[in-house]
Each structure stands twice: as C-alpha cells, then as structure tokens.
C-alpha cells in the first residue's frame, strides 16, 4: 500500500519511506491510499487476541515493505500489554490504555514505530540518531519505545527543572542507546535547538538525524488496534457503541475514525477536549482558528493547533460529514476535578485528569441521547502519573504502581547543556560522528 500527502503536491510513497521521512516535503501528513475492509473479521471472530487483531490490521498497511515474519516479530515485541475494558457502571467502560512501560497510551504508537524503524534501518549505512524535544510525556514514550533497538540512538532534550520528578526519572534512567540532555532553558528552547539541528546542512551530512514526531503514520496505525479489540470484547453488540477520546492533537481519535472506515460499527466518536477548544469551535462554526495553548491539569492535551485535523478533513471532506461520525465538546478544570472526586467516591475508581475529560464526554452524550448504548471512554494515562494533581483533588495519597516506585530509586544520568546551539552541535559531533 502507498501513502499520499494530504496536500497532494508530492508523489505517494511506500510505508517504509513514509515512516523514515515522517512528513512529506509539502508539509502535509501521510494517509493510506486505501482503507482495508475488516468487517468480516470484526463480525465473525470474537476470540482473536489483541496481538492477532494488531497483526491482521497492520498487515494490510505494510504489504510489500515487511515480510509476515518481520511483522510478527514487530507485533510480538511492541504489543506486549493488552488494553482491557474496565467497567465503571452500567454500560460505561474505561478502555485502559495505560498498562505499558510509561503508563500512557503513547506507548502503543512509540513502540510500534520503533520496531518498524529497526527493520528499515538496515538500508542505511550509518546508525540513526533521533532527536526529541520534550516537556515530559512524549519523550519518555519514545525513549522507552526505542530502548535497546539496534542501530538507533535517541537523544532527548528536556528543560532542566521543568519536568516532574517521575517524568525526569523516566527520561534519565534508561541509558544504553538513550541519552538525556538537560537543557538550561525552557521547552521552547529545547524545540528550537532540535529545529536548528534539522536545518543544519553540515551536521546532517556528518550524522544521520531523524525525528519521532507524533504525526508519523507509524504511530497512528497501531492506535487503531485497540478500538477494534475493545469493541470485540463487548457483550451486547446490538446496542450502538460510542467512543469518547480525550484529545489534544487529535491523533488518537483519528485512528478511531480510521477504524470506523475499516468497518468498525461505531455510531459516534466524541473528541473531548479541555479548555483548548479549537476543534469543538471548528465543528460549531466551520472556522478553524488555532490559538496559543492554555495551561490545564490535563497538560498533554494543551494543544492550540491540533495537527491531525487535516487528516480528519481528508477522511470526511467537510464539517457536516465530519459531524456524522465525530462530535467534539470542551470541558473546564472545575468539571474535571469534580468528576475525579465523584467517581472515586461513588465507584472507588481513580481517573487521571485526561481520562476524566473522556468520561465527561460520555456523560454529555448521555444527557442528549436517551437510548441505551455501549459507552467507552479511553483511559489515556494511569492516575499515578499525575499523583500530585489527583492527591490535591481527593485529599489522600495515591499509591504508585511498582514500576514507578522502583524507578524513583534509580540513579539519574543526564548531561547538562547550556541553551546554546554551538554547545549542542559540538556535543552531537563529538558523540555520534
Ligand atoms: C497525548 C495525550 C493525549 C492526547 O492525544 P492526542 O492524540 O494528541 O489527541 C491524551 N491523554 C494523554 C495522557 C496523552 O499523553
């Protein structure tokens, strides 16, 4: 299968080129040329495992680029934890996507992309160096995904003193092919250093640089696996099914919409946002107006210019058509905290601030629609990842899972670098040439 650019001004490319390039030269985003029909699999075989479903879906996209054997190995090494539907009450479920190594859904995409790149790196004569600027979460998923992947180094830039204690340990304790650079500056400074490095011809001639951007098609495809798996676990498939997705860049929900196009019988997707309401406003008015993002307690969703909207428009063409498949609502900080408290009291279940916004989307849908439905919201992060915020809301300590408490006792290894391009450049040349 080939992948075209949403801007249509360059030629379609193979799966391997789409992954290794990340983005087409015309600044569009890659999309698959055809969408496979999975309705037969979905309607007949309910006993498939999560790995089997992942294999069946991805095999349609990677044809000609990976052998069956290679794909089997990729799935086996990346999809190592199942996403369960955890029942909250009645027909409402949390699809828990946080059982991976960094306790957030980004593990699915990062791990799959890393293993695909490992297979394609054989075509290059030098090792690949991936630069990532992070304010916390993306960096840890990428670092963990690429950990011990052959032929690839990951260099993470994070702002010194500006990430949480847990996040810092996730970034700085892996070692091996992962290097953490502690930049004396802000997240924007980290991003500027990375951008400058990508534009530096001399540097790019000397070492092989790449990015692991969230818009990479190899991070999108694996995010469709769990919608299909979740649906197949439902007991009563006669009811209409809705998915509410806590959204920032709208990548996760785009993967859901793709699964609907593949034949998954979902009646509505809900793109639930925090006060960064660019997409809800777009569906309401028809005007897409990016803004500077506002800071919230669901900070992984603080996005003022959601990049995947171009993929959604590409799939549906116009706002009325989008609305037949996707609604989008925004929720404020007070609603989010209140729900975390109430759900904990009522059901003894702890929501992180992102997942809480997903459940708010379900409740709003149920207020407007009175017929019974299967209601699934995506649990995008483990509550312990945001224990400071949650402890403030529920007024007691949050227990850390083993994986996190073990991490806190590990020794931090990082290299401090000034916010200075020459120092960064010298470091890269000295270390990776
Ligand atoms: C990245 C992230 C989101 C938002 O996902 P998008 O694909 O950007 O919409 C939601 N929740 C958590 C915990 C995240 O890390």
XYZ file of C-alpha atoms and ligand atoms in Angstrom:
448
model
C 0.000 0.000 0.000
C 1.139 3.566 -0.712
C 0.770 6.690 1.390
C -0.148 10.086 -0.061
C 0.255 13.588 1.352
C -2.914 15.410 2.456
C -1.580 18.363 0.425
C -1.360 16.197 -2.741
C 1.643 18.012 -4.213
C 4.188 15.176 -3.933
C 4.033 11.574 -5.152
C 2.720 8.814 -2.870
C 5.421 6.767 -1.110
C 5.824 3.300 0.390
C 5.169 2.535 4.071
C 8.915 2.448 4.814
C 9.548 5.840 3.191
C 6.541 7.378 4.970
C 7.895 6.208 8.328
C 11.513 7.157 7.800
C 10.642 10.602 6.413
C 7.895 11.290 8.977
C 6.427 14.136 6.958
C 6.106 14.765 3.190
C 8.052 17.715 1.689
C 4.837 19.643 1.010
C 4.144 19.825 4.773
C 1.004 17.692 4.548
C 0.522 14.496 6.542
C 0.720 10.962 5.178
C -2.525 8.990 4.705
C -3.083 5.425 3.396
C -4.206 5.254 -0.251
C -6.900 2.706 0.519
C -8.646 1.671 3.685
C -8.863 -2.075 4.262
C -12.249 -3.666 4.978
C -12.158 -5.530 8.275
C -15.897 -6.043 8.698
C -15.662 -9.810 8.157
C -13.090 -10.241 10.897
C -14.935 -7.892 13.219
C -18.314 -9.560 12.821
C -17.284 -13.175 12.946
C -14.346 -13.876 15.130
C -14.663 -12.676 18.718
C -11.951 -14.891 20.147
C -8.998 -13.135 18.478
C -6.276 -11.940 20.862
C -5.078 -8.336 20.924
C -1.877 -9.368 19.141
C -3.790 -11.268 16.455
C -6.011 -8.252 15.780
C -2.945 -5.984 15.673
C -1.304 -8.297 13.151
C -4.379 -8.548 10.916
C -4.880 -4.785 10.740
C -1.251 -3.784 10.276
C -0.585 -6.450 7.648
C -2.897 -4.574 5.250
C -0.859 -1.382 5.600
C 2.701 -2.741 5.460
C 2.305 -5.083 2.480
C 5.493 -5.247 0.330
C 7.586 -3.475 2.961
C 7.794 -6.158 5.652
C 7.609 -9.936 5.458
C 4.982 -11.791 7.530
C 7.775 -12.916 9.764
C 9.128 -9.422 10.331
C 5.645 -8.128 11.099
C 5.025 -10.970 13.559
C 8.219 -10.039 15.396
C 7.297 -6.343 15.448
C 3.860 -7.072 16.935
C 5.250 -9.553 19.421
C 7.869 -7.078 20.669
C 5.677 -3.966 20.715
C 2.123 -5.020 21.630
C 3.138 -6.644 24.912
C 0.256 -5.471 27.124
C -3.493 -5.814 26.489
C -5.905 -2.888 26.808
C -8.871 -4.071 28.943
C -12.410 -2.584 29.002
C -12.808 -1.785 32.689
C -16.494 -1.485 33.637
C -17.301 1.647 35.643
C -21.102 1.192 35.875
C -23.995 0.008 33.666
C -22.776 0.072 30.052
C -19.914 2.502 30.643
C -16.326 1.282 30.325
C -12.842 2.749 30.556
C -10.627 1.321 27.813
C -7.452 1.287 29.912
C -4.527 2.122 27.632
C -2.035 2.781 30.426
C -0.584 -0.638 31.200
C 2.572 -0.108 29.139
C 6.051 0.852 30.370
C 5.425 4.617 30.625
C 1.804 4.265 31.796
C 0.210 6.178 28.918
C -1.361 5.299 25.567
C 1.558 6.815 23.624
C 3.446 3.568 24.384
C 1.436 1.742 21.673
C 2.454 4.147 18.909
C 6.039 4.709 20.016
C 6.824 1.002 20.432
C 5.341 0.015 17.071
C 7.162 2.831 15.263
C 10.482 1.966 16.928
C 10.307 -1.702 15.888
C 9.320 -0.786 12.315
C 12.260 1.619 12.054
C 14.582 -1.087 13.384
C 13.643 -3.199 10.356
C 14.145 -0.394 7.838
C 17.422 0.878 9.299
C 19.227 -1.974 7.526
C 19.024 0.093 4.329
C 21.186 2.846 5.847
C 24.952 2.597 6.317
C 25.172 4.735 9.465
C 23.191 4.489 12.698
C 20.151 6.718 13.017
C 20.019 9.452 15.682
C 16.575 10.512 16.784
C 16.267 13.969 18.352
C 13.267 14.616 20.600
C 12.431 17.787 22.482
C 10.003 17.038 25.282
C 8.090 18.757 28.051
C 7.761 15.327 29.669
C 5.457 12.653 28.302
C 6.285 12.228 24.617
C 9.981 11.916 25.409
C 9.501 9.067 27.856
C 7.282 7.041 25.491
C 9.790 7.493 22.650
C 12.800 6.715 24.866
C 11.178 3.588 26.244
C 9.947 2.524 22.793
C 13.434 2.714 21.264
C 15.277 1.318 24.266
C 17.681 -1.412 23.063
C 16.510 -1.076 19.441
C 19.538 -1.854 17.257
C 21.126 0.827 15.099
C 19.158 3.722 16.596
C 20.201 6.278 19.230
C 17.693 8.555 20.926
C 18.761 11.976 22.181
C 16.186 13.623 24.411
C 16.259 17.330 25.197
C 14.269 18.398 28.227
C 14.110 21.688 30.141
C 16.151 21.482 33.358
C 13.954 21.722 36.448
C 10.729 21.913 34.453
C 9.538 18.292 34.289
C 8.021 16.302 37.184
C 10.212 14.030 39.328
C 8.641 10.886 37.832
C 8.989 12.191 34.275
C 12.640 13.055 34.847
C 13.386 9.530 36.101
C 11.599 8.067 33.073
C 13.843 10.144 30.804
C 17.173 9.731 32.560
C 17.444 6.177 33.890
C 17.424 4.038 30.740
C 20.999 4.620 29.444
C 22.260 2.330 26.661
C 21.129 3.867 23.367
C 19.138 6.608 25.153
C 20.810 9.904 26.117
C 19.102 12.612 28.152
C 20.257 16.207 27.671
C 19.198 18.595 30.385
C 18.917 21.972 28.728
C 19.311 25.135 30.778
C 16.255 26.757 29.260
C 12.542 26.250 28.511
C 10.729 23.606 26.455
C 10.614 26.102 23.572
C 14.405 26.432 23.767
C 14.704 22.625 23.500
C 12.434 22.648 20.474
C 14.431 25.440 18.835
C 17.711 23.555 19.291
C 16.192 20.478 17.633
C 14.731 22.504 14.752
C 18.074 24.218 14.167
C 19.857 20.857 14.085
C 17.456 19.510 11.431
C 18.093 22.571 9.243
C 21.893 22.441 9.680
C 23.279 21.017 6.388
C 26.789 20.442 7.689
C 25.534 18.490 10.700
C 23.151 16.403 8.570
C 25.999 15.465 6.241
C 28.027 14.194 9.167
C 25.417 12.326 11.178
C 22.124 10.724 10.272
C 19.302 12.606 12.035
C 15.615 11.753 12.297
C 12.552 12.674 14.357
C 9.937 10.549 16.090
C 7.182 13.029 15.632
C 3.678 12.282 16.889
C 2.321 12.828 13.368
C 4.270 9.845 11.998
C 1.865 7.405 10.309
C 3.577 4.549 12.189
C 2.280 5.982 15.432
C -1.246 6.363 14.063
C -1.808 2.861 12.675
C -1.262 0.948 15.969
C -3.689 3.276 17.709
C -6.495 1.754 15.640
C -5.860 -1.754 17.049
C -7.389 -1.130 20.456
C -10.675 0.329 19.190
C -11.292 -2.909 17.299
C -10.202 -5.066 20.252
C -12.348 -3.078 22.701
C -15.446 -3.410 20.510
C -14.897 -7.144 20.117
C -14.868 -7.621 23.914
C -18.358 -6.064 24.290
C -21.087 -8.472 25.410
C -24.049 -6.714 23.839
C -23.066 -5.744 20.308
C -26.695 -4.959 19.386
C -26.505 -1.659 21.236
C -24.998 1.326 19.424
C -21.392 1.956 20.525
C -19.804 5.302 21.261
C -16.162 6.125 22.000
C -15.112 9.279 23.825
C -11.454 10.178 23.277
C -9.573 12.712 25.435
C -7.998 14.775 22.664
C -5.225 17.307 22.149
C -3.544 16.822 18.798
C -6.462 14.558 17.704
C -4.173 11.708 16.626
C -5.764 9.087 18.852
C -9.288 9.878 17.646
C -8.119 9.975 14.005
C -7.027 6.349 14.459
C -10.512 5.588 15.804
C -12.161 7.253 12.812
C -9.900 5.193 10.557
C -11.120 2.013 12.283
C -14.728 3.101 11.620
C -13.838 3.486 7.943
C -12.428 -0.056 8.103
C -15.873 -1.253 9.158
C -15.953 -0.982 12.941
C -19.639 -0.301 13.792
C -19.251 2.799 15.973
C -22.189 5.180 15.942
C -20.263 8.242 17.235
C -16.809 9.327 18.293
C -16.567 12.194 20.745
C -13.424 14.333 20.715
C -13.418 15.542 24.321
C -11.075 18.456 24.984
C -10.069 20.663 27.914
C -10.495 24.445 27.576
C -8.257 24.331 24.479
C -11.395 24.133 22.356
C -10.174 24.690 18.798
C -11.926 21.613 17.345
C -15.264 21.999 19.239
C -15.341 25.593 17.929
C -14.460 24.409 14.433
C -17.360 21.935 14.331
C -19.684 24.619 15.679
C -18.710 27.492 13.374
C -16.848 25.929 10.428
C -13.813 28.122 11.179
C -10.546 26.501 12.218
C -8.786 29.099 14.347
C -5.550 27.974 16.075
C -4.705 29.801 19.305
C -1.844 29.872 21.798
C -2.494 26.911 24.119
C -3.708 27.434 27.682
C -2.220 25.507 30.598
C -4.509 22.968 32.315
C -4.307 19.950 34.654
C -4.682 17.696 31.586
C -1.471 19.141 30.172
C -0.847 16.503 27.478
C -3.956 17.940 25.800
C -2.885 21.601 25.940
C -2.739 21.984 22.171
C -3.623 25.215 20.386
C -3.215 23.959 16.814
C -4.295 20.296 16.573
C -2.311 18.983 13.620
C -4.366 15.866 12.836
C -7.418 17.916 11.861
C -6.070 17.867 8.278
C -6.303 14.058 8.315
C -9.897 14.210 9.607
C -10.859 16.698 6.883
C -9.117 14.449 4.357
C -11.247 11.480 5.526
C -14.621 13.263 5.559
C -14.202 16.336 3.265
C -16.484 18.793 5.154
C -17.873 19.721 8.577
C -21.394 18.235 8.155
C -19.830 14.902 7.087
C -17.347 15.003 9.982
C -20.245 15.543 12.404
C -21.979 12.360 11.225
C -19.030 10.438 12.737
C -17.482 12.781 15.295
C -18.784 15.265 17.843
C -16.473 17.439 19.907
C -17.035 19.157 23.252
C -14.803 21.033 25.649
C -14.771 20.794 29.466
C -13.253 23.087 32.080
C -10.960 22.470 35.041
C -13.732 22.571 37.652
C -15.838 19.941 35.850
C -12.752 17.748 35.546
C -11.730 17.907 39.231
C -15.316 17.433 40.391
C -15.705 14.302 38.269
C -12.431 12.790 39.534
C -13.676 13.259 43.104
C -17.206 11.942 42.421
C -16.140 8.843 40.516
C -13.635 7.996 43.218
C -16.310 8.315 45.948
C -19.041 6.514 44.035
C -17.165 3.681 42.307
C -13.799 3.654 44.083
C -12.155 4.195 40.672
C -9.390 6.706 40.128
C -9.308 8.744 36.911
C -6.343 10.774 35.744
C -7.251 14.299 34.505
C -7.110 13.261 30.807
C -9.299 10.183 31.137
C -11.746 12.230 33.262
C -12.338 14.512 30.289
C -13.122 11.390 28.251
C -15.816 10.390 30.747
C -17.245 13.929 30.773
C -17.786 13.476 27.020
C -19.769 10.276 27.676
C -21.987 11.962 30.279
C -22.742 14.877 27.998
C -23.653 12.462 25.186
C -25.985 10.521 27.509
C -27.710 13.770 28.551
C -28.547 14.442 24.908
C -29.311 10.860 23.792
C -31.658 8.723 25.829
C -31.468 5.379 24.087
C -29.131 2.802 25.682
C -25.614 2.445 24.223
C -22.211 0.903 24.933
C -20.180 3.846 26.209
C -16.420 3.566 26.075
C -14.019 6.322 27.079
C -10.281 5.990 26.578
C -8.132 5.872 29.708
C -5.073 7.570 28.224
C -2.886 7.743 31.363
C -2.519 5.995 34.714
C -3.671 8.222 37.614
C -0.354 7.713 39.463
C 1.388 9.564 36.660
C -0.429 12.681 37.812
C -0.415 11.902 41.543
C 0.331 15.499 42.633
C -2.815 16.795 40.929
C -5.004 13.864 41.987
C -3.871 13.952 45.635
C -4.919 17.584 45.773
C -8.374 16.682 44.494
C -9.157 13.561 46.531
C -7.188 14.695 49.565
C -5.287 11.467 50.185
C -2.167 9.720 48.933
C -2.214 7.901 45.582
C -0.433 4.572 45.599
C 2.321 4.239 42.995
C 2.467 1.040 40.941
C 5.669 -0.991 41.419
C 7.098 0.115 38.110
C 7.014 3.760 39.198
C 8.270 3.334 42.751
C 11.205 1.238 41.520
C 12.042 3.977 39.043
C 12.238 6.627 41.764
C 15.136 4.824 43.426
C 17.160 4.567 40.196
C 20.073 6.923 39.573
C 19.567 9.824 37.192
C 22.085 10.053 34.316
C 21.985 13.198 32.214
C 24.255 15.705 30.509
C 23.682 19.363 31.277
C 23.961 21.637 28.265
C 23.516 25.424 28.032
C 20.794 26.794 25.815
C 23.438 27.334 23.164
C 23.395 25.811 19.685
C 27.193 25.588 19.358
C 27.492 23.598 22.565
C 24.699 21.255 21.394
C 26.323 20.909 17.955
C 29.754 20.086 19.417
C 28.200 17.505 21.709
C 26.420 15.763 18.804
C 29.522 15.678 16.587
C 31.804 14.510 19.386
C 29.437 11.738 20.489
C 27.746 10.409 17.369
C 30.119 11.008 14.422
C -1.017 12.767 24.153
C -2.089 12.557 25.166
C -3.459 12.820 24.893
C -3.918 13.440 23.596
O -3.792 12.591 22.492
P -3.859 13.178 21.003
O -3.601 12.047 20.104
O -2.802 14.245 20.937
O -5.228 13.771 20.831
C -4.396 12.498 25.849
N -4.040 11.982 27.047
C -2.746 11.724 27.351
C -2.419 11.166 28.689
C -1.725 11.985 26.427
O -0.450 11.745 26.755
